[in-house]
Short mmCIF file of C-alpha atoms in Angstrom, two decimals:
data_model
loop_
_atom_site.label_atom_id
_atom_site.label_comp_id
_atom_site.label_asym_id
_atom_site.label_seq_id
_atom_site.Cartn_x
_atom_site.Cartn_y
_atom_site.Cartn_z
CA MET A 1 -57.47 122.46 -42.46
CA SER A 2 -53.85 122.17 -43.67
CA VAL A 3 -51.70 119.07 -43.37
CA PHE A 4 -50.38 120.60 -40.12
CA GLY A 5 -53.82 121.10 -38.55
CA ASP A 6 -54.34 124.59 -37.12
CA ILE A 7 -50.73 125.76 -37.48
CA GLN A 8 -49.18 127.38 -40.53
CA PRO A 9 -46.29 125.79 -42.48
CA ARG A 10 -43.79 128.27 -41.01
CA THR A 11 -44.88 127.42 -37.47
CA ALA A 12 -44.91 123.72 -38.37
CA ALA A 13 -41.29 123.97 -39.52
CA PHE A 14 -40.36 125.45 -36.14
CA ALA A 15 -42.32 122.72 -34.32
CA ALA A 16 -40.62 120.02 -36.40
CA LYS A 17 -37.21 121.47 -35.50
CA GLU A 18 -38.14 121.42 -31.82
CA LEU A 19 -39.37 117.83 -32.13
CA LEU A 20 -36.09 116.73 -33.69
CA LYS A 21 -33.97 118.73 -31.23
CA ARG A 22 -35.59 117.00 -28.28
CA GLY A 23 -35.09 113.59 -29.88
CA ILE A 24 -31.39 113.89 -30.74
CA PRO A 25 -30.04 112.37 -27.47
CA PHE A 26 -32.06 109.20 -28.13
CA MET A 27 -30.96 108.74 -31.76
CA ILE A 28 -27.75 106.72 -31.49
CA LEU A 29 -28.47 104.57 -34.56
CA GLU A 30 -29.04 107.76 -36.55
CA LYS A 31 -25.28 108.38 -36.57
CA PHE A 32 -23.69 105.23 -37.90
CA GLY A 33 -25.79 103.83 -40.75
CA GLN A 34 -26.02 104.76 -44.42
CA SER A 35 -28.49 107.56 -43.89
CA LYS A 36 -30.79 109.11 -46.50
CA PRO A 37 -33.18 112.02 -46.02
CA LEU A 38 -36.75 111.39 -47.11
CA PRO A 39 -37.52 113.37 -50.29
CA GLY A 40 -40.86 115.08 -50.81
CA ASN A 41 -43.58 113.28 -52.80
CA SER A 42 -41.58 110.05 -52.64
CA SER A 43 -42.77 106.48 -53.12
CA LYS A 44 -43.05 103.98 -50.27
CA THR A 45 -39.80 102.30 -51.34
CA MET A 46 -36.34 103.54 -50.40
CA LYS A 47 -33.29 102.26 -52.32
CA PHE A 48 -29.83 101.92 -50.78
CA ARG A 49 -26.88 101.27 -53.08
CA ARG A 50 -23.51 99.59 -52.50
CA TYR A 51 -20.68 99.54 -55.05
CA ASN A 52 -19.00 96.14 -54.97
CA ALA A 53 -15.23 95.74 -54.69
CA LEU A 54 -13.25 95.19 -57.89
CA ASP A 55 -11.43 91.92 -58.57
CA ALA A 56 -7.99 92.32 -57.00
CA THR A 57 -6.36 89.27 -58.66
CA PRO A 58 -2.83 90.34 -59.74
CA THR A 59 -2.82 91.04 -63.48
CA ALA A 60 0.50 91.51 -65.25
CA LEU A 61 0.50 94.04 -68.08
CA ALA A 62 1.88 93.04 -71.49
CA GLU A 63 4.11 95.62 -73.13
CA GLY A 64 2.13 97.96 -75.38
CA ILE A 65 -1.19 96.16 -74.82
CA THR A 66 -4.10 97.90 -73.06
CA PRO A 67 -5.57 95.65 -70.36
CA ALA A 68 -9.22 94.60 -70.47
CA SER A 69 -11.59 96.98 -68.69
CA GLN A 70 -13.31 95.97 -65.49
CA GLN A 71 -16.95 96.86 -64.95
CA LEU A 72 -18.45 98.53 -61.93
CA THR A 73 -21.03 96.34 -60.21
CA ILE A 74 -23.58 97.48 -57.68
CA THR A 75 -25.88 95.88 -55.15
CA ASP A 76 -29.19 97.62 -54.53
CA VAL A 77 -31.12 96.95 -51.32
CA THR A 78 -34.68 98.23 -51.15
CA ALA A 79 -36.80 98.77 -48.06
CA THR A 80 -40.48 99.60 -47.69
CA LEU A 81 -41.37 102.74 -45.78
CA THR A 82 -43.84 102.48 -42.91
CA GLN A 83 -45.66 105.38 -41.27
CA TYR A 84 -45.25 105.84 -37.52
CA GLY A 85 -46.82 108.43 -35.26
CA SER A 86 -48.67 109.32 -32.08
CA ARG A 87 -50.85 112.04 -30.55
CA ILE A 88 -51.67 113.71 -27.25
CA GLN A 89 -55.19 114.88 -26.47
CA ILE A 90 -55.45 118.40 -25.04
CA THR A 91 -58.72 119.59 -23.54
CA ASP A 92 -60.00 123.14 -23.49
CA VAL A 93 -59.99 123.07 -19.68
CA ILE A 94 -56.28 122.26 -19.54
CA LEU A 95 -55.43 125.00 -22.03
CA ASP A 96 -57.52 127.53 -20.11
CA THR A 97 -56.53 126.69 -16.54
CA HIS A 98 -53.14 124.95 -16.46
CA GLU A 99 -50.19 127.00 -15.25
CA ASP A 100 -47.61 125.38 -17.55
CA PRO A 101 -47.31 125.97 -21.33
CA VAL A 102 -49.06 122.70 -22.16
CA LEU A 103 -48.58 122.85 -25.91
CA ASN A 104 -44.83 123.42 -25.61
CA GLU A 105 -44.54 120.58 -23.11
CA SER A 106 -46.52 118.35 -25.46
CA ILE A 107 -44.14 119.08 -28.33
CA THR A 108 -41.19 118.25 -26.06
CA LEU A 109 -42.65 114.90 -25.02
CA LEU A 110 -43.70 114.04 -28.58
CA GLY A 111 -40.16 114.75 -29.82
CA GLU A 112 -38.67 112.37 -27.28
CA GLN A 113 -41.31 109.75 -28.06
CA ALA A 114 -40.74 109.98 -31.83
CA ALA A 115 -37.01 109.40 -31.45
CA GLN A 116 -37.45 106.51 -29.02
CA MET A 117 -40.16 104.82 -31.09
CA ILE A 118 -38.12 104.99 -34.29
CA GLU A 119 -34.92 103.95 -32.51
CA LYS A 120 -36.70 100.86 -31.13
CA MET A 121 -37.95 99.99 -34.63
CA ARG A 122 -34.42 100.31 -36.04
CA PHE A 123 -32.87 98.23 -33.25
CA GLY A 124 -35.49 95.52 -33.80
CA VAL A 125 -34.38 95.25 -37.43
CA LEU A 126 -30.65 95.27 -36.71
CA LYS A 127 -30.59 92.81 -33.81
CA ALA A 128 -32.21 90.22 -36.11
CA GLY A 129 -28.99 89.99 -38.16
CA THR A 130 -27.51 86.54 -38.84
CA ASN A 131 -23.86 87.28 -37.96
CA VAL A 132 -23.72 86.30 -34.29
CA VAL A 133 -21.06 85.44 -31.68
CA TYR A 134 -22.05 83.94 -28.33
CA GLY A 135 -20.18 84.83 -25.15
CA ASN A 136 -20.17 81.13 -24.34
CA GLY A 137 -21.80 78.04 -25.78
CA ALA A 138 -23.25 77.71 -29.28
CA MET A 139 -26.73 79.19 -28.78
CA ARG A 140 -28.54 81.90 -26.85
CA SER A 141 -30.01 79.47 -24.32
CA ALA A 142 -26.48 78.66 -23.06
CA VAL A 143 -25.23 82.23 -22.59
CA ASN A 144 -24.38 83.15 -18.99
CA THR A 145 -20.99 84.88 -19.09
CA ALA A 146 -19.97 88.54 -19.22
CA LEU A 147 -18.48 90.44 -22.15
CA SER A 148 -14.73 89.93 -22.37
CA ILE A 149 -11.84 91.26 -24.42
CA ALA A 150 -11.55 87.84 -26.09
CA VAL A 151 -15.17 87.98 -27.28
CA GLN A 152 -14.73 91.58 -28.48
CA ARG A 153 -11.66 90.56 -30.48
CA LYS A 154 -13.58 87.69 -32.02
CA ALA A 155 -16.22 90.17 -33.22
CA THR A 156 -13.74 92.72 -34.59
CA ARG A 157 -11.73 89.97 -36.27
CA ALA A 158 -14.90 88.86 -38.06
CA LEU A 159 -15.47 92.44 -39.28
CA LYS A 160 -11.88 92.82 -40.48
CA ARG A 161 -11.90 89.48 -42.28
CA GLN A 162 -14.83 90.75 -44.36
CA ASN A 163 -13.02 94.03 -45.10
CA GLY A 164 -15.38 95.94 -42.81
CA ARG A 165 -14.07 99.49 -42.65
CA ALA A 166 -13.77 101.55 -39.48
CA ILE A 167 -16.38 104.28 -39.15
CA THR A 168 -14.83 107.66 -39.99
CA THR A 169 -17.91 109.85 -40.64
CA VAL A 170 -21.20 110.14 -38.76
CA VAL A 171 -24.43 112.09 -39.11
CA LYS A 172 -24.24 115.37 -37.20
CA SER A 173 -26.10 115.78 -33.90
CA THR A 174 -28.32 118.58 -35.21
CA PRO A 175 -31.88 118.70 -36.59
CA ALA A 176 -30.42 119.41 -40.06
CA PHE A 177 -29.05 116.61 -42.25
CA GLY A 178 -25.25 116.55 -42.61
CA THR A 179 -22.15 114.52 -41.77
CA GLU A 180 -18.89 115.14 -39.93
CA ALA A 181 -15.55 113.37 -39.67
CA VAL A 182 -14.69 111.41 -36.50
CA ALA A 183 -11.73 109.41 -35.24
CA PRO A 184 -11.79 105.98 -36.96
CA GLY A 185 -13.07 102.96 -35.07
CA PHE A 186 -15.69 100.27 -34.83
CA ILE A 187 -18.81 101.02 -32.78
CA GLY A 188 -20.22 98.84 -30.01
CA LEU A 189 -23.86 99.45 -29.01
CA THR A 190 -25.27 97.99 -25.82
CA HIS A 191 -27.46 98.44 -22.74
CA PRO A 192 -26.22 100.36 -19.66
CA ASP A 193 -26.42 97.12 -17.64
CA LEU A 194 -23.15 96.10 -19.32
CA GLU A 195 -21.37 99.29 -18.26
CA SER A 196 -19.54 97.70 -15.32
CA ASP A 197 -18.31 94.77 -17.41
CA ILE A 198 -17.06 97.09 -20.18
CA ARG A 199 -15.26 99.34 -17.69
CA GLY A 200 -13.56 96.24 -16.29
CA MET A 201 -12.13 95.14 -19.65
CA PRO A 202 -8.33 95.54 -19.96
CA GLY A 203 -7.33 98.70 -21.80
CA PHE A 204 -10.64 100.51 -21.21
CA VAL A 205 -10.36 104.29 -21.70
CA PRO A 206 -13.32 106.32 -20.33
CA ALA A 207 -14.80 108.91 -22.68
CA GLU A 208 -13.94 111.75 -20.30
CA LYS A 209 -10.22 110.95 -20.76
CA TYR A 210 -10.16 110.95 -24.56
CA GLY A 211 -8.15 114.15 -24.74
CA ALA A 212 -8.33 115.54 -28.29
CA MET A 213 -10.98 113.02 -29.43
CA THR A 214 -14.57 114.25 -28.92
CA PRO A 215 -16.96 111.68 -27.39
CA PHE A 216 -20.37 110.96 -28.88
CA GLU A 217 -23.52 111.54 -26.85
CA ASN A 218 -24.07 108.49 -24.61
CA GLU A 219 -20.49 107.27 -25.18
CA LEU A 220 -19.07 105.22 -22.32
CA GLY A 221 -15.49 104.80 -23.52
CA LYS A 222 -13.30 102.69 -25.79
CA VAL A 223 -11.49 99.37 -25.66
CA GLU A 224 -8.82 98.91 -28.34
CA ASP A 225 -10.51 99.85 -31.65
CA VAL A 226 -14.13 99.78 -30.37
CA ARG A 227 -16.02 102.82 -29.03
CA TYR A 228 -18.94 101.81 -26.79
CA LEU A 229 -22.26 103.69 -26.63
CA THR A 230 -25.14 102.74 -24.34
CA SER A 231 -28.91 103.19 -24.44
CA THR A 232 -31.80 101.60 -22.55
CA ILE A 233 -33.41 101.01 -25.96
CA PHE A 234 -30.78 98.32 -26.64
CA ASP A 235 -32.53 95.98 -24.23
CA SER A 236 -31.93 92.37 -23.26
CA PHE A 237 -33.67 89.09 -24.02
CA PRO A 238 -35.01 88.40 -20.49
CA ASP A 239 -34.32 84.92 -19.04
CA ALA A 240 -33.11 83.71 -22.45
CA GLY A 241 -29.71 82.36 -21.34
CA GLY A 242 -28.30 79.57 -19.22
CA ASP A 243 -28.42 79.26 -15.43
CA LYS A 244 -27.94 82.77 -14.07
CA GLY A 245 -25.07 82.17 -11.64
CA ALA A 246 -23.65 85.65 -10.93
CA MET A 247 -25.46 87.26 -13.89
CA LEU A 248 -28.51 89.54 -13.98
CA SER A 249 -31.80 87.70 -14.34
CA ALA A 250 -35.38 88.93 -14.65
CA SER A 251 -36.77 85.75 -13.07
CA GLY A 252 -33.86 84.85 -10.82
CA VAL A 253 -33.38 81.53 -12.63
CA LYS A 254 -32.02 82.04 -16.14
CA ALA A 255 -29.54 84.73 -17.19
CA ASP A 256 -30.75 87.69 -19.23
CA VAL A 257 -29.00 87.85 -22.61
CA TYR A 258 -27.80 91.22 -23.91
CA PRO A 259 -27.08 91.87 -27.59
CA VAL A 260 -24.01 93.99 -28.30
CA LEU A 261 -23.94 95.26 -31.89
CA TYR A 262 -20.46 95.79 -33.35
CA LEU A 263 -20.69 98.01 -36.43
CA ALA A 264 -18.41 98.71 -39.37
CA ALA A 265 -19.18 101.42 -41.93
CA ASN A 266 -22.28 101.03 -44.14
CA ALA A 267 -23.61 98.00 -42.25
CA TYR A 268 -27.20 99.25 -42.37
CA GLY A 269 -29.39 101.86 -43.98
CA ILE A 270 -32.00 104.16 -42.46
CA VAL A 271 -34.23 107.06 -43.38
CA ALA A 272 -32.79 110.02 -41.50
CA LEU A 273 -35.02 111.53 -38.83
CA LYS A 274 -33.75 114.89 -40.05
CA GLY A 275 -34.50 117.40 -42.74
CA MET A 276 -37.61 118.99 -44.20
CA TYR A 277 -39.74 115.87 -44.65
CA ALA A 278 -38.49 113.81 -41.71
CA VAL A 279 -41.41 114.42 -39.37
CA THR A 280 -44.78 116.14 -39.70
CA PRO A 281 -46.07 117.89 -36.57
CA MET A 282 -49.79 118.63 -36.23
CA VAL A 283 -51.78 120.72 -33.78
CA VAL A 284 -55.57 120.84 -33.70
CA ASN A 285 -57.03 123.34 -31.23
CA PRO A 286 -60.25 122.53 -29.35
CA LYS A 287 -63.17 123.79 -31.48
CA PRO A 288 -66.77 122.77 -32.15
CA SER A 289 -67.40 119.98 -34.65
CA ASP A 290 -69.95 117.22 -35.24
CA SER A 291 -67.93 114.81 -33.10
CA ASP A 292 -67.10 117.45 -30.46
CA PRO A 293 -69.99 119.96 -30.42
CA LEU A 294 -68.69 121.84 -27.36
CA GLY A 295 -65.12 122.16 -28.62
CA GLN A 296 -63.65 120.34 -25.63
CA ARG A 297 -60.86 118.34 -27.29
CA GLY A 298 -57.74 119.20 -29.27
CA HIS A 299 -54.63 117.29 -30.25
CA ALA A 300 -50.87 117.60 -30.67
CA ALA A 301 -49.36 114.89 -32.85
CA TRP A 302 -46.53 113.76 -35.12
CA LYS A 303 -46.08 111.28 -37.94
CA SER A 304 -43.09 110.09 -39.96
CA MET A 305 -42.32 107.69 -42.83
CA GLN A 306 -39.48 105.42 -41.73
CA THR A 307 -37.57 102.25 -42.49
CA ALA A 308 -34.35 100.44 -41.57
CA VAL A 309 -32.55 97.63 -43.39
CA ILE A 310 -29.36 95.59 -42.98
CA LEU A 311 -27.15 96.29 -46.00
CA ASN A 312 -24.37 93.83 -45.27
CA ASP A 313 -24.58 91.23 -42.50
CA ALA A 314 -20.82 90.68 -42.70
CA TRP A 315 -20.20 94.27 -41.53
CA MET A 316 -22.26 93.94 -38.35
CA VAL A 317 -21.70 91.37 -35.60
CA ARG A 318 -24.19 90.73 -32.81
CA VAL A 319 -22.45 89.46 -29.70
CA GLU A 320 -24.72 87.89 -27.07
CA VAL A 321 -23.53 87.99 -23.45
CA SER A 322 -24.90 88.36 -19.94
CA ALA A 323 -24.35 91.18 -17.44
CA THR A 324 -22.62 90.71 -14.11
CA ALA A 325 -25.09 91.27 -11.27
#
């Protein structure tokens, strides 16, 4: 049996493309980080590199004298790869009697699952960053106010003070690895529960009225220099805030707290869920074996080596707010 089970490498490549295609709408974090494709026969460690800024202290030149040379310095951040995956069991009865193309439907569902699973892993890493602004109070347990323009400006000011650059290129929304230029701006990532509060902020421009600027998938709109994207994967901390008042609450007592991630360029690094080695699909048809003598069970599955890491906490701000009920 090959690494792909009962399918040939050419068929596996097609299946992998279908997996990735179905997952694209769920891969918001895929776009905005420092993204590297996974090479073949690689180690379990991925290295991300940042070139540090040169000393900008004014240096006057003396006539006829060559100034001293400055040296490039780099910061390497390494992350350990972890394997993720899942499978669907397919019985011989289903394959023989079901009206729908079960295998194709399985690949579709597995593609969506792969993207969601990896996106949740990435968000778990990023929302643990140390650069945090609270909508009110000085800790999460006090938060019970909605997102406001003042809080957004506090977050973007923090990014600008650390020379965080606006995002001008993103990873393309295709199964193949590649980048494309976009209109410059910071990115705000949040849950759809905050949609009403964001739309109510002064200066909000809905994505459908951008004109010449093309919206991202899942983009809600922009406020000043922040473009907001929403996903149910960017979930809240239930009942983690102060008294709920007019805010959403899972228990009806304490306010749910929603993280909003404000991103500058190169804030985090990921292994791209794209390219030749991004995901391995496998199909095993029902056939007799020692563990299945009647050949009643088969499987459709996927696996992927993945990681995510914060490269610079100063270029990513987590704002914690509540959502108006």
